[in-house]
Coordinates of C-alpha atoms in Angstrom, one line a residue:
M6 CA -38.4 0.6 -15.8
S7 CA -41.3 -1.6 -15.9
S8 CA -42.4 -3.4 -12.7
S9 CA -44.2 -6.2 -14.4
T10 CA -41.8 -7.8 -16.6
A11 CA -40.2 -11.0 -15.0
V12 CA -36.5 -11.2 -15.1
T13 CA -35.2 -13.9 -17.7
D14 CA -32.9 -16.6 -16.6
D15 CA -30.4 -16.1 -19.4
Q16 CA -28.7 -12.8 -18.1
F17 CA -26.5 -14.3 -15.5
A18 CA -26.8 -17.4 -13.2
T19 CA -27.0 -17.0 -9.4
P20 CA -26.7 -20.7 -8.2
T21 CA -25.7 -19.8 -4.6
L22 CA -28.5 -17.2 -4.5
D23 CA -31.0 -19.8 -5.7
A24 CA -30.1 -22.3 -3.1
E25 CA -29.7 -19.9 -0.1
S26 CA -32.4 -17.3 -0.7
S27 CA -35.0 -18.8 1.4
G28 CA -32.4 -19.1 4.3
I29 CA -31.4 -15.5 4.0
L30 CA -35.0 -14.4 3.9
Q31 CA -35.8 -16.3 6.9
S32 CA -32.8 -15.0 8.9
V33 CA -33.7 -11.4 7.9
S34 CA -37.2 -11.9 9.1
S35 CA -36.2 -13.3 12.5
H36 CA -34.4 -9.9 12.9
G37 CA -37.3 -7.8 12.1
G38 CA -36.7 -7.3 8.4
Y39 CA -40.2 -8.1 7.2
A40 CA -40.4 -5.2 4.8
Y41 CA -37.1 -6.4 3.2
V42 CA -38.5 -9.8 3.0
R43 CA -41.7 -8.8 1.0
M44 CA -39.8 -6.5 -1.4
A45 CA -37.1 -9.1 -2.1
T46 CA -39.8 -11.6 -2.8
L47 CA -41.7 -9.3 -5.3
A48 CA -38.3 -8.5 -6.8
A49 CA -37.8 -12.3 -7.6
T50 CA -41.1 -12.3 -9.6
G51 CA -40.0 -9.3 -11.8
D52 CA -40.8 -6.1 -9.8
S53 CA -37.9 -3.8 -10.5
R54 CA -39.2 -1.1 -7.9
A55 CA -39.4 -3.9 -5.1
A56 CA -35.9 -4.7 -6.0
E57 CA -34.7 -1.0 -5.6
A58 CA -36.7 -0.8 -2.3
A59 CA -34.9 -3.9 -0.9
H60 CA -31.5 -2.6 -2.0
E61 CA -32.3 0.7 0.0
M62 CA -33.5 -1.1 3.1
A63 CA -30.2 -3.2 3.3
W64 CA -28.1 -0.3 2.5
E65 CA -29.7 1.6 5.6
Q66 CA -29.1 -1.5 7.9
L67 CA -25.4 -1.4 6.8
H68 CA -25.3 2.2 8.0
S69 CA -27.3 1.9 11.2
G70 CA -24.2 1.9 13.4
P71 CA -20.5 0.9 13.6
W72 CA -19.6 -1.5 11.0
H73 CA -18.6 -4.1 13.5
S74 CA -22.0 -4.1 15.0
V75 CA -23.9 -4.7 11.6
L76 CA -25.5 -8.2 11.6
P77 CA -23.9 -10.4 9.1
V78 CA -27.3 -11.5 7.5
W79 CA -27.7 -7.8 6.5
R80 CA -24.6 -8.0 4.5
D81 CA -25.8 -11.0 2.8
A82 CA -29.1 -9.4 2.4
Y83 CA -27.3 -6.3 0.6
S84 CA -25.5 -8.7 -1.7
M85 CA -28.8 -10.4 -2.6
A86 CA -30.3 -7.1 -3.3
C87 CA -27.5 -6.1 -5.4
L88 CA -27.9 -9.2 -7.6
L89 CA -31.6 -8.4 -7.9
V90 CA -31.1 -5.0 -9.0
A91 CA -28.4 -5.7 -11.4
R92 CA -30.4 -8.3 -13.1
F93 CA -33.0 -5.4 -14.2
H94 CA -30.1 -3.1 -15.2
C95 CA -28.7 -6.0 -17.4
R96 CA -32.0 -6.7 -18.9
D97 CA -32.3 -3.2 -20.1
G98 CA -28.8 -2.9 -21.3
E99 CA -27.5 -0.7 -18.5
Y100 CA -24.3 -2.7 -18.3
K101 CA -22.4 0.0 -16.2
E102 CA -25.0 0.5 -13.7
A103 CA -25.2 -3.3 -13.1
L104 CA -21.5 -3.3 -12.7
R105 CA -21.6 -0.6 -10.3
V106 CA -24.2 -2.2 -8.1
L107 CA -22.4 -5.5 -8.2
D108 CA -19.1 -4.0 -7.3
M109 CA -20.8 -2.3 -4.2
G110 CA -22.0 -5.9 -3.4
L111 CA -18.5 -7.1 -3.4
I112 CA -17.3 -4.1 -1.3
M113 CA -20.2 -3.9 1.3
G114 CA -21.8 -7.4 1.1
G115 CA -21.1 -10.6 2.9
M116 CA -19.0 -13.5 1.7
L117 CA -22.0 -15.9 1.0
L118 CA -22.9 -14.7 -2.3
R119 CA -19.4 -13.5 -3.6
G120 CA -19.2 -16.4 -6.2
D121 CA -22.3 -15.2 -7.7
L122 CA -21.3 -11.6 -7.8
D123 CA -18.0 -12.6 -9.3
S124 CA -19.6 -14.5 -12.0
A125 CA -22.3 -11.9 -12.8
I126 CA -19.5 -9.4 -13.1
Q127 CA -17.7 -11.5 -15.6
I128 CA -20.6 -11.9 -17.8
I129 CA -21.8 -8.2 -17.6
S130 CA -18.2 -7.1 -18.1
A131 CA -18.0 -9.0 -21.4
K132 CA -21.4 -7.6 -22.4
S133 CA -20.1 -4.1 -21.6
R134 CA -17.0 -4.5 -23.7
G135 CA -19.0 -5.7 -26.6
G136 CA -15.8 -7.6 -28.0
G137 CA -14.3 -4.3 -29.0
G138 CA -10.5 -4.6 -30.1
E139 CA -7.5 -2.3 -29.9
R140 CA -7.3 1.1 -31.4
E141 CA -6.4 0.9 -35.1
G142 CA -2.7 1.9 -35.8
G143 CA -1.3 0.7 -32.4
K144 CA -1.7 1.2 -28.7
W145 CA -3.1 4.3 -27.1
R146 CA -0.5 4.6 -24.3
L147 CA -1.1 6.2 -20.9
V148 CA 2.4 7.6 -20.7
E149 CA 4.3 8.2 -24.1
D150 CA 8.0 8.2 -24.4
G151 CA 9.5 11.5 -24.0
E152 CA 6.9 12.9 -21.8
F153 CA 9.4 13.2 -18.9
S154 CA 11.8 16.3 -18.6
K155 CA 14.2 16.0 -15.7
A156 CA 15.1 19.6 -16.1
E157 CA 11.7 20.7 -15.8
V158 CA 10.9 18.3 -12.9
L159 CA 13.7 19.8 -10.8
R160 CA 11.9 23.2 -10.9
V161 CA 8.8 21.6 -9.1
L162 CA 10.6 19.3 -6.6
P163 CA 11.3 20.2 -2.9
V164 CA 14.5 22.1 -2.1
K165 CA 17.7 20.0 -2.3
S166 CA 16.1 17.1 -4.3
L167 CA 18.5 14.8 -6.1
T168 CA 21.7 16.7 -4.9
G169 CA 22.7 14.3 -2.1
K170 CA 22.5 10.6 -1.4
L171 CA 20.4 8.5 -3.7
V172 CA 18.6 5.2 -2.7
A173 CA 20.7 2.3 -3.8
K174 CA 19.6 0.4 -6.7
R175 CA 20.3 -3.2 -7.2
S176 CA 19.6 -5.8 -10.0
G177 CA 19.4 -9.6 -9.6
L178 CA 18.8 -9.1 -5.9
S179 CA 18.3 -12.6 -4.3
L180 CA 16.0 -13.1 -1.5
E181 CA 18.8 -13.8 0.9
G182 CA 20.5 -10.7 -0.2
F183 CA 17.4 -8.7 0.5
L184 CA 16.9 -10.2 3.8
R185 CA 20.4 -9.5 4.9
D186 CA 21.4 -6.3 3.4
H187 CA 17.9 -4.5 3.6
F188 CA 15.1 -6.2 5.5
L189 CA 17.1 -6.8 8.7
A190 CA 19.4 -3.6 8.2
G191 CA 16.3 -1.5 7.7
S192 CA 17.8 -0.1 4.5
P193 CA 15.7 1.1 1.5
V194 CA 16.6 -0.3 -1.9
I195 CA 15.4 0.0 -5.5
I196 CA 15.1 -3.4 -7.1
S197 CA 15.4 -2.6 -11.0
D198 CA 14.3 -6.0 -12.4
G199 CA 11.9 -7.5 -10.1
M200 CA 8.7 -7.2 -12.1
A201 CA 9.5 -7.6 -15.8
H202 CA 7.5 -10.9 -15.9
W203 CA 4.5 -9.2 -14.7
P204 CA 1.5 -8.9 -17.4
A205 CA 0.9 -5.3 -15.9
S206 CA 4.3 -4.3 -17.3
R207 CA 3.3 -5.0 -20.8
K208 CA -0.7 -4.2 -20.4
W209 CA -1.1 -1.3 -17.9
N210 CA 0.4 1.3 -20.3
D211 CA -2.4 0.6 -22.9
V212 CA -5.4 2.8 -22.3
D213 CA -7.7 0.6 -24.3
Y214 CA -6.7 -2.4 -22.3
L215 CA -7.6 -0.7 -19.0
R216 CA -10.8 0.5 -20.3
R217 CA -11.9 -3.1 -21.4
V218 CA -10.9 -4.8 -18.2
A219 CA -11.6 -2.1 -15.6
G220 CA -13.1 1.0 -17.3
D221 CA -16.7 0.6 -15.6
R222 CA -15.5 -1.1 -12.5
T223 CA -15.8 0.6 -9.0
V224 CA -13.8 -1.9 -6.8
P225 CA -10.0 -1.6 -5.7
V226 CA -7.6 -3.3 -7.9
E227 CA -7.1 -6.4 -5.6
I228 CA -10.6 -7.7 -6.5
T229 CA -10.8 -6.6 -10.3
Q230 CA -9.4 -8.5 -13.3
L231 CA -6.3 -6.2 -12.9
R232 CA -5.2 -8.3 -9.9
N233 CA -4.3 -11.1 -12.5
D234 CA -1.7 -8.7 -14.2
I235 CA 0.4 -8.6 -11.0
C236 CA 2.5 -10.9 -8.8
I237 CA 3.3 -10.7 -5.1
P238 CA 7.0 -10.2 -5.0
D239 CA 8.9 -12.9 -3.3
Y240 CA 10.5 -10.2 -1.1
C241 CA 7.2 -10.1 0.8
C242 CA 8.0 -13.4 2.2
A243 CA 11.1 -11.8 4.1
G244 CA 10.8 -12.5 7.9
G245 CA 8.3 -15.3 7.4
G246 CA 5.5 -12.7 7.7
E247 CA 2.2 -12.1 5.9
L248 CA 0.7 -9.6 3.3
R249 CA -1.4 -7.2 5.1
S250 CA -2.5 -4.8 2.2
L251 CA -2.2 -4.6 -1.7
N252 CA -3.1 -1.2 -3.0
A253 CA -3.1 0.4 -6.5
W254 CA -2.4 4.0 -7.0
F255 CA -3.4 5.9 -10.2
G256 CA -3.1 9.5 -10.7
P257 CA -1.9 12.4 -13.1
A258 CA 1.3 14.2 -13.0
G259 CA 1.6 16.5 -9.9
T260 CA 0.0 14.1 -7.6
V261 CA 1.6 14.4 -4.1
T262 CA 1.4 12.2 -1.1
P263 CA 2.8 14.4 1.8
L264 CA 5.4 13.4 4.2
H265 CA 4.3 10.4 6.5
H266 CA 5.3 7.0 7.6
D267 CA 3.6 3.5 7.6
P268 CA 3.7 0.8 10.3
H269 CA 4.6 -2.0 7.8
H270 CA 7.2 -3.3 5.6
N271 CA 6.4 -1.7 2.1
I272 CA 7.3 -2.5 -1.6
L273 CA 6.0 0.2 -4.1
A274 CA 6.2 -1.3 -7.6
Q275 CA 6.1 1.5 -10.3
V276 CA 4.1 -0.1 -13.2
V277 CA 3.6 3.0 -15.6
G278 CA 5.3 6.3 -15.3
K279 CA 7.7 7.8 -12.7
K280 CA 7.6 9.2 -9.3
Y281 CA 10.0 11.2 -7.2
I282 CA 10.4 9.8 -3.7
R283 CA 12.2 11.3 -0.5
L284 CA 12.9 9.1 2.5
Y285 CA 14.0 10.1 6.0
S286 CA 14.9 7.6 8.5
A287 CA 12.7 6.4 11.4
S288 CA 15.2 7.5 13.7
L289 CA 14.7 11.3 12.6
S290 CA 10.9 11.3 13.7
D291 CA 11.2 14.0 16.4
E292 CA 13.0 16.2 14.1
L293 CA 10.2 15.8 11.2
Y294 CA 7.4 17.6 13.5
P295 CA 4.7 14.8 13.5
H296 CA 1.3 15.8 14.4
K297 CA 0.4 15.5 18.0
E298 CA -3.3 14.3 17.1
T299 CA -3.8 10.5 17.5
M300 CA -5.2 10.1 13.9
L301 CA -2.2 12.1 12.3
Y302 CA 0.6 10.9 14.4
N303 CA 2.2 9.3 11.4
S304 CA 2.0 12.4 9.2
S305 CA 4.5 15.4 9.4
Q306 CA 3.2 19.1 9.9
V307 CA 6.0 20.1 7.4
D308 CA 5.0 20.7 3.7
L309 CA 8.0 19.8 1.8
D310 CA 7.0 21.8 -1.0
N311 CA 6.6 25.1 1.0
I312 CA 8.8 24.8 4.0
D313 CA 8.5 27.2 6.7
E314 CA 12.2 27.2 8.3
K315 CA 11.2 29.5 11.0
Q316 CA 8.4 27.1 12.1
F317 CA 10.4 24.0 11.5
P318 CA 14.1 24.8 11.9
K319 CA 15.4 21.2 12.6
L320 CA 14.4 20.0 9.0
H321 CA 17.0 22.2 7.2
D322 CA 20.0 20.0 7.8
L323 CA 18.3 16.6 8.2
E324 CA 19.9 14.0 5.8
F325 CA 17.5 11.9 3.5
L326 CA 17.7 9.6 0.6
D327 CA 15.7 10.3 -2.7
C328 CA 15.4 8.9 -6.0
I329 CA 13.4 8.9 -9.3
L330 CA 11.5 5.5 -9.2
E331 CA 11.5 4.4 -13.0
E332 CA 8.8 2.5 -14.6
G333 CA 9.7 -1.3 -13.8
E334 CA 11.5 -0.6 -10.7
M335 CA 10.3 -1.6 -7.0
L336 CA 11.2 0.5 -4.0
Y337 CA 11.7 -1.1 -0.5
I338 CA 10.5 1.3 2.3
P339 CA 11.3 -0.1 5.7
P340 CA 8.6 0.3 8.5
K341 CA 8.3 3.7 9.9
W342 CA 10.6 5.4 7.3
W343 CA 9.2 8.9 6.5
H344 CA 8.3 9.4 2.9
Y345 CA 7.2 12.0 0.3
V346 CA 5.9 11.1 -3.1
R347 CA 5.2 13.1 -6.2
S348 CA 4.1 11.8 -9.4
L349 CA 6.3 13.0 -12.4
T350 CA 4.1 11.7 -14.9
T351 CA 0.7 10.1 -15.2
S352 CA 1.4 7.2 -12.7
L353 CA 0.2 3.6 -11.9
S354 CA 1.9 2.0 -9.1
V355 CA 1.0 -0.9 -6.6
S356 CA 2.0 -1.2 -3.0
F357 CA 2.6 -4.3 -0.9
W358 CA 2.4 -4.0 2.9
W359 CA 3.6 -7.1 5.0
N360 CA 4.6 -7.6 8.7
N361 CA 7.3 -10.0 10.0
D362 CA 6.3 -13.3 11.7
S363 CA 6.2 -11.6 15.2
G364 CA 3.2 -9.9 14.0
S365 CA 4.9 -6.4 14.4
S366 CA 7.0 -4.6 12.0
S367 CA 10.9 -4.5 12.7
M368 CA 12.4 -1.1 13.6
S369 CA 14.6 0.7 11.4
S370 CA 17.8 2.5 12.5

């Protein structure tokens, strides 16, 4: 990559960086970042090697100690360096590399230049896609109809699966009914018709669509274009709390999340494919042999796929609920209910965690 060619202005605009760069560099300089200032200044005149050097310097500062101790100006400096480096990648047609660098700016950088990063990503994503359309002859589906065989699935599920009490399934569940019968009662429920209006329900099983909008992206779903395809369920307003986390889960058939519990109210929305889920009440925690280590206290020592009944004798007779969560269904998991999850097909799902208005999750019986 040449270090003598100036970056052209028609790749993507950076109005905030243009207005704030002087202040960022002054602040970096006041904290001893003289080498960064020199490299960033050279990068702005067209020196690609200087841009890479500035990027490395800022990256090192982000990893110089605990995250909370990193000076905010170095986060902005990192965002600045990401924009500078991305310009050169974009100039040379290296759109995937440009997107990777910009995504890292979103993840690791400060808030000051987020608007410039978002704008640059939109422009470069369009260039990367090249205006390509869908496959001829119809959609290339992530999960085809008929891929699922319940008889085959039962052979790979934990013992006693789907032989006892199933999770209740409701359609047309009002917010009041959810609050009364499930949220306050600490009772799991499958909501069968709560996401039919999501664009994701129509789009996420189309491989071409996923590649166009997110194929070259690095960041989590909550800050990619896919976020526009999902809606926060009204049920997450129950208790007057606030959303704590939004996560997307994508994996092949056979992906397993071992038995564990989470501190928040949780709605797991199954967008594409199917999952088997087993639930144990929070009141059974002692019988589920949680790890004693502080970092693993919410995880069970028991491997449900290979239970050692001599080591874990209490588990054998414990009651549980289970289900196959179908495409288009949502499962409410109360706080501290233990759950094991296995993808039965290629799967794309989204989870919503929220707390009630007291700031702590309600206990389940």
